[in-house]
Tab-separated table of C-alpha atoms and ligand atoms in Angstrom:
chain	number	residue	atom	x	y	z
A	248	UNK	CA	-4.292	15.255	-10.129
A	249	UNK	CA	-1.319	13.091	-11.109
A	250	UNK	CA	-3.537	10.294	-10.622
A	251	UNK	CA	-6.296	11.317	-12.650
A	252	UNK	CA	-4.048	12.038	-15.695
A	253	UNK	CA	-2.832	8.562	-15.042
A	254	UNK	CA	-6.030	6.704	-15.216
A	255	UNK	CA	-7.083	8.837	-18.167
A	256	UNK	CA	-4.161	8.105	-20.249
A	257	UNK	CA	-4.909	4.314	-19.654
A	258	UNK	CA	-8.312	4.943	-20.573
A	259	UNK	CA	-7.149	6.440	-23.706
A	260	UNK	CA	-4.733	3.441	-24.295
A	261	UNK	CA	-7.585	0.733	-23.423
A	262	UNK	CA	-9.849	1.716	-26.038
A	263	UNK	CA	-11.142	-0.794	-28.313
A	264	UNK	CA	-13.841	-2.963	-30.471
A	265	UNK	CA	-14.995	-4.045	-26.975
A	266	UNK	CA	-15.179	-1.280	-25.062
A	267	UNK	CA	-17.120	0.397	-28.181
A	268	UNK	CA	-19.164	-2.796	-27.814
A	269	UNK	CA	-19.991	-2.099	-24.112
A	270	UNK	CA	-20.686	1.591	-24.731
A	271	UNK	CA	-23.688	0.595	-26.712
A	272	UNK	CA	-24.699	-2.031	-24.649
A	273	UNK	CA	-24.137	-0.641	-20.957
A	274	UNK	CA	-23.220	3.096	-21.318
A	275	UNK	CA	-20.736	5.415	-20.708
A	276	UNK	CA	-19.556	4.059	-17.255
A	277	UNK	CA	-18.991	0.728	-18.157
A	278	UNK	CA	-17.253	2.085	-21.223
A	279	UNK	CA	-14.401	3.854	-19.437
A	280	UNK	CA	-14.116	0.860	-17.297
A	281	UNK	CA	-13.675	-1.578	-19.745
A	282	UNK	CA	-11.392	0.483	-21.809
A	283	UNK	CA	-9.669	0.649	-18.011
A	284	UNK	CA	-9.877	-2.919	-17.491
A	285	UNK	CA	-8.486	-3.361	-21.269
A	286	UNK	CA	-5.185	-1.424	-20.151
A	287	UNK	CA	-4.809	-3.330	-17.239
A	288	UNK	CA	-5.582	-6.788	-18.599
A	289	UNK	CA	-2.373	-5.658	-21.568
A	290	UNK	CA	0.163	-4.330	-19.403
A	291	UNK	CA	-0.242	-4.776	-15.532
A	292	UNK	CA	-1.761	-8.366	-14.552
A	293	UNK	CA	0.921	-11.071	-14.910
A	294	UNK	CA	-1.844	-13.755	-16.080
A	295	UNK	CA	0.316	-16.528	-13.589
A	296	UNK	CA	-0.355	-13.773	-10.801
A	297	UNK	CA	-4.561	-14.403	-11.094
A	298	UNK	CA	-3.857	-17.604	-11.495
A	299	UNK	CA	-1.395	-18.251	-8.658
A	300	UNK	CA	-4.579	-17.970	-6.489
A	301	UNK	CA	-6.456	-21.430	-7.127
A	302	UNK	CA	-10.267	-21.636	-7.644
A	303	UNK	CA	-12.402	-23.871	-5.808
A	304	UNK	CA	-16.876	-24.065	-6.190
A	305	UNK	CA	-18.670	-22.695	-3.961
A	306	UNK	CA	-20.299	-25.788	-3.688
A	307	UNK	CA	-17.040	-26.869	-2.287
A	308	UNK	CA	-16.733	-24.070	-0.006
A	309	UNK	CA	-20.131	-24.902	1.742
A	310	UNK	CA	-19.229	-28.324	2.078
A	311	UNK	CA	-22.496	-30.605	3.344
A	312	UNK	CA	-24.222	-27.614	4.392
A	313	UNK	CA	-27.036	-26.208	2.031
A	314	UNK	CA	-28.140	-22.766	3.255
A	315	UNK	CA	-31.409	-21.183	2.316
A	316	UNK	CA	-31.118	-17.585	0.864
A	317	UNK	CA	-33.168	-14.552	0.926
A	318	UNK	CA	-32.290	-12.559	-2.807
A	319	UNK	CA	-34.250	-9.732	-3.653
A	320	UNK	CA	-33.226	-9.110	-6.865
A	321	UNK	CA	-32.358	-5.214	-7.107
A	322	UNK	CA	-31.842	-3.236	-9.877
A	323	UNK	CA	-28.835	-3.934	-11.609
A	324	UNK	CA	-25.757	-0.487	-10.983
A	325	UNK	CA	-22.184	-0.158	-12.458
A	326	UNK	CA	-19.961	-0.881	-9.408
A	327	UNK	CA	-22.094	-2.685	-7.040
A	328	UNK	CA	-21.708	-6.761	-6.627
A	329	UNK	CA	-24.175	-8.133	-9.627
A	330	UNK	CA	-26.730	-10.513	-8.322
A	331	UNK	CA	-25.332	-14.013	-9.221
A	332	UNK	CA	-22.180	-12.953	-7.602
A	333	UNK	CA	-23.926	-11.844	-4.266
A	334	UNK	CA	-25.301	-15.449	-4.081
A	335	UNK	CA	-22.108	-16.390	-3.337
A	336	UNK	CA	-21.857	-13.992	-0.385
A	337	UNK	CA	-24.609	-14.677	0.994
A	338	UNK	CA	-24.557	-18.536	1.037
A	339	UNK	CA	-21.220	-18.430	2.844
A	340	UNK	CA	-22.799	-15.660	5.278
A	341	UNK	CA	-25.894	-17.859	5.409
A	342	UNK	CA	-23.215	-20.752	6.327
A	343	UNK	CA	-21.034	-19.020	8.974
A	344	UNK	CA	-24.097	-17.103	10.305
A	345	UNK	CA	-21.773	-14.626	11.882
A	346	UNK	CA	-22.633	-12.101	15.093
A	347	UNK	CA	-21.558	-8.655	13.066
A	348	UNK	CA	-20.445	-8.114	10.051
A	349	UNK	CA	-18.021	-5.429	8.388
A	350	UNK	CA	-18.638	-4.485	5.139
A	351	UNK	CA	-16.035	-1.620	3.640
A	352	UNK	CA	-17.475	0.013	0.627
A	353	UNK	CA	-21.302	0.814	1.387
A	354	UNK	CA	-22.243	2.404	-2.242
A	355	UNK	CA	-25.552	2.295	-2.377
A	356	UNK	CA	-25.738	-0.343	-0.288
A	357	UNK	CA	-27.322	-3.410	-1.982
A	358	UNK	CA	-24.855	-5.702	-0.447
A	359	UNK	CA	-25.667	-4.331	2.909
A	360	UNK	CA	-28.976	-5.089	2.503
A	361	UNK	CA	-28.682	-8.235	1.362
A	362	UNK	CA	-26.503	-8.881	4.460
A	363	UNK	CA	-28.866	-7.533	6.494
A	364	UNK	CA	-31.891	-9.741	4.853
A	365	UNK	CA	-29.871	-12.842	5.432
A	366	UNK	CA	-28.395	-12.353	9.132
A	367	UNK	CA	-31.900	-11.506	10.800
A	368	UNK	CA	-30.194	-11.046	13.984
A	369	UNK	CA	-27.101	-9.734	13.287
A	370	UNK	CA	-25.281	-6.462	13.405
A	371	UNK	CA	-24.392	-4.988	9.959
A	372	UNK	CA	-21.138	-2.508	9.909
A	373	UNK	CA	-20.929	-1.063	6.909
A	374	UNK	CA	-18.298	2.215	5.803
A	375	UNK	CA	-18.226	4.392	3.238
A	376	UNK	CA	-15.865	7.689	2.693
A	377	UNK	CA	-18.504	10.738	3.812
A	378	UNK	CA	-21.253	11.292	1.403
A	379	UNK	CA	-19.138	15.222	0.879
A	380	UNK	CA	-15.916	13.124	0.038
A	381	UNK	CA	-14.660	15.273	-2.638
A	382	UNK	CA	-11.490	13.277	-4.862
A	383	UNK	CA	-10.479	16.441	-6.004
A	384	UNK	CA	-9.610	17.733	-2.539
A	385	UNK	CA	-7.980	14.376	-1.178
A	386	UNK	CA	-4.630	14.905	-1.438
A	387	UNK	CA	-3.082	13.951	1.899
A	388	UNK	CA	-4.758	10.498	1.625
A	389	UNK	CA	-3.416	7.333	0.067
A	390	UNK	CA	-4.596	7.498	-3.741
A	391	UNK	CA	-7.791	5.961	-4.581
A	392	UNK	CA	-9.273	4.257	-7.856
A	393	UNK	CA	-12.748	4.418	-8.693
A	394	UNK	CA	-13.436	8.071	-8.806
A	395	UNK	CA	-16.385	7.708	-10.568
A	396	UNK	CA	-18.291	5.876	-8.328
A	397	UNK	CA	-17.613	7.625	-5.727
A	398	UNK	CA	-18.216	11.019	-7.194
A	399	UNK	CA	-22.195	9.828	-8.113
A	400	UNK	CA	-22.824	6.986	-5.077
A	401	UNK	CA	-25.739	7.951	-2.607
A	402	UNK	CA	-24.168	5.843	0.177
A	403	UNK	CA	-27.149	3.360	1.597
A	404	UNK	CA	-29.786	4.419	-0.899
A	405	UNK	CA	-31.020	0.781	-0.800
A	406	UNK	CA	-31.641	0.301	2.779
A	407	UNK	CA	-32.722	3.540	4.383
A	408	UNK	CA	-36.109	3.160	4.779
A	409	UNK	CA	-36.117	-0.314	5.308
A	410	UNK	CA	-37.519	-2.795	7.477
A	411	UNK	CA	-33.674	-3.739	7.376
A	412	UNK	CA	-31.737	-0.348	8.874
A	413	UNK	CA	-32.120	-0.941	12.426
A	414	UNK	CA	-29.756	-3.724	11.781
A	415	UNK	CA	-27.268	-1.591	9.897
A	416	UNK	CA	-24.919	0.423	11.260
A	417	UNK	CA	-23.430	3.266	9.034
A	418	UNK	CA	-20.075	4.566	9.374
A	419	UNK	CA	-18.829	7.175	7.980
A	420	UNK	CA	-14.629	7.522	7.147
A	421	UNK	CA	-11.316	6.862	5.312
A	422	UNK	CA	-10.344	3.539	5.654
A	423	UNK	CA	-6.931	5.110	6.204
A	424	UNK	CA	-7.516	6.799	8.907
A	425	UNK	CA	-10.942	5.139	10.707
A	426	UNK	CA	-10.014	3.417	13.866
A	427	UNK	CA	-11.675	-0.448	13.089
A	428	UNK	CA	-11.350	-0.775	16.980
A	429	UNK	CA	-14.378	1.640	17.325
A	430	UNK	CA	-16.840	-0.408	16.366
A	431	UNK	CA	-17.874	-3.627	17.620
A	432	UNK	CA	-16.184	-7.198	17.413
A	433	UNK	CA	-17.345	-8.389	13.497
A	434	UNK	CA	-15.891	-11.867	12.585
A	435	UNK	CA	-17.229	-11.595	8.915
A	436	UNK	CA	-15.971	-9.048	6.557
A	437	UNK	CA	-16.504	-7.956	2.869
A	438	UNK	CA	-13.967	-6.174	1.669
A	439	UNK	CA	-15.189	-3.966	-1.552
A	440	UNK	CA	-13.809	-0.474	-1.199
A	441	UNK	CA	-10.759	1.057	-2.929
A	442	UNK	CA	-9.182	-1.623	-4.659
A	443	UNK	CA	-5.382	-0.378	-4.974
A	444	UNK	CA	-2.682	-2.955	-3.340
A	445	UNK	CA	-2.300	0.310	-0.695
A	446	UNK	CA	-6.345	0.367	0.324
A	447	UNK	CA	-6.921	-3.502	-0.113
A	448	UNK	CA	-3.695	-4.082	2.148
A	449	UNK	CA	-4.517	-1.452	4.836
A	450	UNK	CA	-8.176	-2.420	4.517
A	451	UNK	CA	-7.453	-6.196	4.772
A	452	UNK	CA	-4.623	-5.948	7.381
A	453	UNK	CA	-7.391	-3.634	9.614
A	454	UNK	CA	-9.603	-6.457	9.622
A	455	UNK	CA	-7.493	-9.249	10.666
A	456	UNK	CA	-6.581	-7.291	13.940
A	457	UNK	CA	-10.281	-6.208	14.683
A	458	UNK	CA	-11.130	-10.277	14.603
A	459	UNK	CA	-7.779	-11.091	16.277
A	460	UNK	CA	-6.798	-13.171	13.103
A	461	UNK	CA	-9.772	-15.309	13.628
A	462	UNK	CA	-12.639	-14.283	11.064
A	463	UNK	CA	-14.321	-14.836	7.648
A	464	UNK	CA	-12.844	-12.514	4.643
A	465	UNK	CA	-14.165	-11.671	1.208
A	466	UNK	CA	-13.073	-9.733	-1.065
A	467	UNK	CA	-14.400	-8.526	-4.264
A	468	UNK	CA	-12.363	-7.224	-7.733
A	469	UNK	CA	-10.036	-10.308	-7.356
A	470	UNK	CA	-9.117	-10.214	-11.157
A	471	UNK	CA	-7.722	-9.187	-14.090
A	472	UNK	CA	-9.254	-5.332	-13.761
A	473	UNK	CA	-8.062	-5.078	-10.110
A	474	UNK	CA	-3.856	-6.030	-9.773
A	475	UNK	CA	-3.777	-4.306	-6.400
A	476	UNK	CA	-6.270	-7.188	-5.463
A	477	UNK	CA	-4.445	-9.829	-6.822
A	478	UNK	CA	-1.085	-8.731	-5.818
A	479	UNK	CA	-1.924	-8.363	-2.311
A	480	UNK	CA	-4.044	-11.851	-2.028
A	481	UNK	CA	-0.947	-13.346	-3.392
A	482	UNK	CA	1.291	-11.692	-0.448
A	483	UNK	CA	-1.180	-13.006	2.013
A	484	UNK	CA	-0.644	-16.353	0.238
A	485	UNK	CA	2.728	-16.237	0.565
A	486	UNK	CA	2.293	-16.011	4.415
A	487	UNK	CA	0.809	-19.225	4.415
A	488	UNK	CA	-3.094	-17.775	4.436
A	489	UNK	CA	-4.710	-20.407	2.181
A	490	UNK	CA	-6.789	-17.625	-0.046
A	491	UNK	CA	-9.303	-18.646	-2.714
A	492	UNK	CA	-10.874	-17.030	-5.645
A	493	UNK	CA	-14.389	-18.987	-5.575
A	494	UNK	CA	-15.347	-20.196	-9.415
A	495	UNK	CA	-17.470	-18.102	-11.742
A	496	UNK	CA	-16.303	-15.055	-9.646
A	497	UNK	CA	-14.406	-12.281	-9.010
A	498	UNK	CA	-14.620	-13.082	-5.139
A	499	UNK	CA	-11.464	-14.056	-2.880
A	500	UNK	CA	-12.564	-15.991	0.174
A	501	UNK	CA	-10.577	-16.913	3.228
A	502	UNK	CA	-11.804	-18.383	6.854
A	503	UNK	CA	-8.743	-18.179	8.713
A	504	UNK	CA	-10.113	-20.680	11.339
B	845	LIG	C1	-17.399	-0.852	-5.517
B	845	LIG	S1	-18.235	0.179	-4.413
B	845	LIG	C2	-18.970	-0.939	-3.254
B	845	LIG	C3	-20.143	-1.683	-3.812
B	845	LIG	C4	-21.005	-2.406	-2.781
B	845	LIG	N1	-20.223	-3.355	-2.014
B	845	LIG	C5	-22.154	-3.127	-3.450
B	845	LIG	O1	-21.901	-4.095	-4.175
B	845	LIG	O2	-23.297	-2.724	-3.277
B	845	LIG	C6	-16.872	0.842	-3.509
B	845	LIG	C7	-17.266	1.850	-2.438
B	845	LIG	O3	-16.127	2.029	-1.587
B	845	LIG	C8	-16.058	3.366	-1.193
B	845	LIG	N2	-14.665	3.684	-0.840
B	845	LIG	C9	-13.621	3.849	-1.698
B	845	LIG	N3	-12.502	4.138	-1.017
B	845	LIG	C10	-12.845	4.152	0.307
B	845	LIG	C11	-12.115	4.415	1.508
B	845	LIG	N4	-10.827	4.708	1.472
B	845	LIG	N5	-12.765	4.369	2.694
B	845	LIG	C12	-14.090	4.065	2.729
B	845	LIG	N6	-14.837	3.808	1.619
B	845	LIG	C13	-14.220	3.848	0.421
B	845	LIG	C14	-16.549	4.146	-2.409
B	845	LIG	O4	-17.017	5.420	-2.042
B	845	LIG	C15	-17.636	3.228	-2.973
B	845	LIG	O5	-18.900	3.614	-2.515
């Protein structure tokens, strides 16, 4: 509850001739977001913490290696990974060509599919909170952002049905409380679910030990919107973990090996 009064009242503070803007443009989602993302852009992002974490091209990421990509272009949703910024994703995945893959924040599952499409014999993990999660009701649970989406997301809407499910497996959980051990050994991870410092560090930290410190990370959010992101990217920098946002995106990458 405090939480919700919280958000709103930085809602309230973000408005502006922008988030108007995006009202009339993109609707009433993206509205309350940008007015959000206004807030947060004024009063919690240091602008030397974003930019603490150096950018490099994705070109420069792949190196000599020029992967072909499978893209379906899906419809376009407030909170999933737009399309231009999945081709980043995906040519890294297409690069490292991993065994499994753990994706934490399902949604409706675009990225997952889009996984799936480009790993043809690989194992998809992918988590979401249960499709009953109710925010309202969460209140032993480490505070999450996002409400919104979570309230209206059919988790996996884009791949059930699909030539591609058989490849996907679909957990169900709190990142907070899901044992990572359960479920195979993944060495690729995409790490989009909450995005406070407490989720992305838990989330992030859960990872690392499932791959024994030797695995591929992304994460998405890492900007100006998201200062949990940011903040804990920079402590992992700090630790000598040479982190990367990749250009043109909101994505952090990191291949610890
Ligand atoms: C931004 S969306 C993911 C979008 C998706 N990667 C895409 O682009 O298609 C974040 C998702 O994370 C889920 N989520 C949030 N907190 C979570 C938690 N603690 N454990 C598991 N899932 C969580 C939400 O329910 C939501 O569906």
């Amino acid at each position: 509850m405090k939480q919700k009064i919280i958000q709103s009242i930085r809602i309230i503070m973000g408005f502006n001739i922008v988030s108007v803007f995006t009202l009339i443009t993109s609707g009433y989602h993206s509205f309350l977001k940008a007015c959000y993302r206004a807030f947060v852009a004024a009063h919690m992002v240091d602008i030397t913490e974003l930019s603490a974490i150096p950018q490099i091209s994705l070109d420069q990421i792949l190196g000599k290696v020029r992967p072909t990509i499978h893209m379906t272009i899906m419809s376009s949703e407030n909170g999933r990974v737009p399309s231009d910024q999945a081709i980043a994703i995906i040519a890294i995945l297409a690069k490292e060509q991993p065994k499994e893959v753990l994706e934490i924040g399902t949604f409706f599952g675009h990225t997952t599919r889009l996984i799936a499409e480009n790993l043809p014999n690989g194992i998809i993990h992918t988590l979401d909170l249960p499709q009953e999660f109710n925010s309202k009701g969460d209140l032993k649970s480490i505070p999450k952002d996002d409400s919104h989406l979570i309230e209206r997301r059919i988790v996996g809407r884009e791949f059930i049905g699909s030539i591609y499910e058989k490849q996907i497996r679909q957990h169900f959980a709190d990142t907070a409380t899901w044992d990572f051990s359960e479920e195979g050994e993944p060495t690729f991870f995409f790490i989009d679910g909450s995005h406070t410092y407490e989720y992305c560090k838990n989330d992030s930290e859960k990872c690392f030990t499932l791959c024994k410190g030797r695995g591929v990370f992304l994460w998405h959010d890492c900007d100006f919107g998201h200062p949990g992101v940011v903040k804990f990217i920079n402590e992992w920098r700090t630790m000598g973990r040479d982190i990367v946002r990749i250009e043109g995106t909101p994505i952090a990458y990191w291949k610890s090996f």
